[in-house]
Amino acid sequence: MLLVRAVYNPERADTRSPKFGDERRKVVSRNGRYVCSICEVDFDRYNQCWEHVNQHVGVTTCHVCAKIFATTHSLRRHLTQVHANLVKKKKK
């Protein structure tokens, strides 16, 4: 199993963020850049980078038709609209 995470790269940042341990509960830096650890594309926002990384590892790939989506929300919507006959609804 391949584990991938979005990595903060201070060399690609406009300014350095505070030490990561001190700011663990916050987004690393408002001025920071987040870099895909697979292809090194950088993003302004952590969630944009995380969605991008998910595309690499197949988290947002449709298991029926292999179409790739930017977010898990988009994938769920696709599954319910396009492959509705194959998707079982969860009972609450």
Tab-separated table of C-alpha atoms in Angstrom:
chain	number	residue	atom	x	y	z
A	1	MET	CA	0.000	0.000	0.000
A	2	LEU	CA	1.383	3.384	-1.015
A	3	LEU	CA	0.998	6.153	1.567
A	4	VAL	CA	1.194	9.665	0.208
A	5	ARG	CA	0.825	12.948	2.017
A	6	ALA	CA	0.916	16.605	1.123
A	7	VAL	CA	4.237	18.026	2.259
A	8	TYR	CA	4.968	21.627	3.211
A	9	ASN	CA	8.142	22.751	1.463
A	10	PRO	CA	9.617	25.962	2.969
A	11	GLU	CA	11.999	26.374	0.011
A	12	ARG	CA	8.994	26.906	-2.264
A	13	ALA	CA	7.173	29.159	0.199
A	14	ASP	CA	6.907	32.917	-0.022
A	15	THR	CA	7.777	33.111	3.695
A	16	ARG	CA	8.714	30.473	6.224
A	17	SER	CA	6.028	29.298	8.608
A	18	PRO	CA	6.424	28.915	12.385
A	19	LYS	CA	7.868	25.600	13.579
A	20	PHE	CA	5.496	22.808	12.649
A	21	GLY	CA	5.232	21.390	16.182
A	22	ASP	CA	3.993	24.718	17.549
A	23	GLU	CA	1.367	25.130	14.858
A	24	ARG	CA	0.252	21.510	14.559
A	25	ARG	CA	-3.479	22.284	14.909
A	26	LYS	CA	-3.471	25.062	12.321
A	27	VAL	CA	-2.808	25.241	8.612
A	28	VAL	CA	0.981	25.496	8.390
A	29	SER	CA	1.121	29.042	7.008
A	30	ARG	CA	-1.149	31.409	5.175
A	31	ASN	CA	1.769	32.415	2.989
A	32	GLY	CA	3.085	28.868	2.644
A	33	ARG	CA	3.044	26.593	-0.364
A	34	TYR	CA	2.005	22.920	-0.278
A	35	VAL	CA	3.760	20.523	-2.604
A	36	CYS	CA	2.624	17.181	-4.042
A	37	SER	CA	5.172	14.592	-2.894
A	38	ILE	CA	4.698	12.650	-6.144
A	39	CYS	CA	5.014	15.255	-8.904
A	40	GLU	CA	6.075	18.373	-6.941
A	41	VAL	CA	3.247	20.586	-8.213
A	42	ASP	CA	2.672	23.273	-5.599
A	43	PHE	CA	-0.549	24.800	-4.266
A	44	ASP	CA	-1.607	27.755	-2.145
A	45	ARG	CA	-4.026	25.690	-0.068
A	46	TYR	CA	-3.584	22.386	1.729
A	47	ASN	CA	-6.978	21.060	0.619
A	48	GLN	CA	-6.156	21.739	-3.045
A	49	CYS	CA	-2.911	19.812	-2.683
A	50	TRP	CA	-4.630	16.985	-0.804
A	51	GLU	CA	-7.294	16.633	-3.521
A	52	HIS	CA	-4.515	16.554	-6.124
A	53	VAL	CA	-2.571	13.873	-4.201
A	54	ASN	CA	-5.754	11.795	-3.908
A	55	GLN	CA	-5.956	11.724	-7.696
A	56	HIS	CA	-2.477	10.156	-7.865
A	57	VAL	CA	-3.275	7.364	-5.416
A	58	GLY	CA	-6.711	6.526	-6.790
A	59	VAL	CA	-8.795	7.622	-3.805
A	60	THR	CA	-11.067	9.547	-6.149
A	61	THR	CA	-11.137	7.065	-9.026
A	62	CYS	CA	-14.458	5.487	-9.965
A	63	HIS	CA	-14.201	1.713	-9.475
A	64	VAL	CA	-16.795	1.163	-12.232
A	65	CYS	CA	-15.530	3.278	-15.149
A	66	ALA	CA	-12.069	4.430	-13.930
A	67	LYS	CA	-12.905	8.123	-14.307
A	68	ILE	CA	-10.809	10.311	-11.979
A	69	PHE	CA	-12.362	13.093	-9.882
A	70	ALA	CA	-10.854	16.009	-7.981
A	71	THR	CA	-12.796	15.324	-4.778
A	72	THR	CA	-14.492	12.423	-3.041
A	73	HIS	CA	-17.701	14.484	-3.118
A	74	SER	CA	-17.538	14.603	-6.931
A	75	LEU	CA	-16.924	10.849	-7.031
A	76	ARG	CA	-19.929	10.139	-4.768
A	77	ARG	CA	-22.146	12.372	-6.907
A	78	HIS	CA	-20.923	10.585	-10.058
A	79	LEU	CA	-21.624	7.171	-8.548
A	80	THR	CA	-25.176	8.100	-7.559
A	81	GLN	CA	-25.999	9.812	-10.854
A	82	VAL	CA	-24.210	7.657	-13.428
A	83	HIS	CA	-23.966	4.264	-11.760
A	84	ALA	CA	-27.084	4.502	-9.574
A	85	ASN	CA	-28.106	0.924	-10.344
A	86	LEU	CA	-24.788	-0.348	-8.916
A	87	VAL	CA	-24.648	1.808	-5.784
A	88	LYS	CA	-26.445	0.621	-2.661
A	89	LYS	CA	-27.776	3.363	-0.411
A	90	LYS	CA	-26.824	3.170	3.263
A	91	LYS	CA	-29.665	2.804	5.744
A	92	LYS	CA	-29.666	5.339	8.578
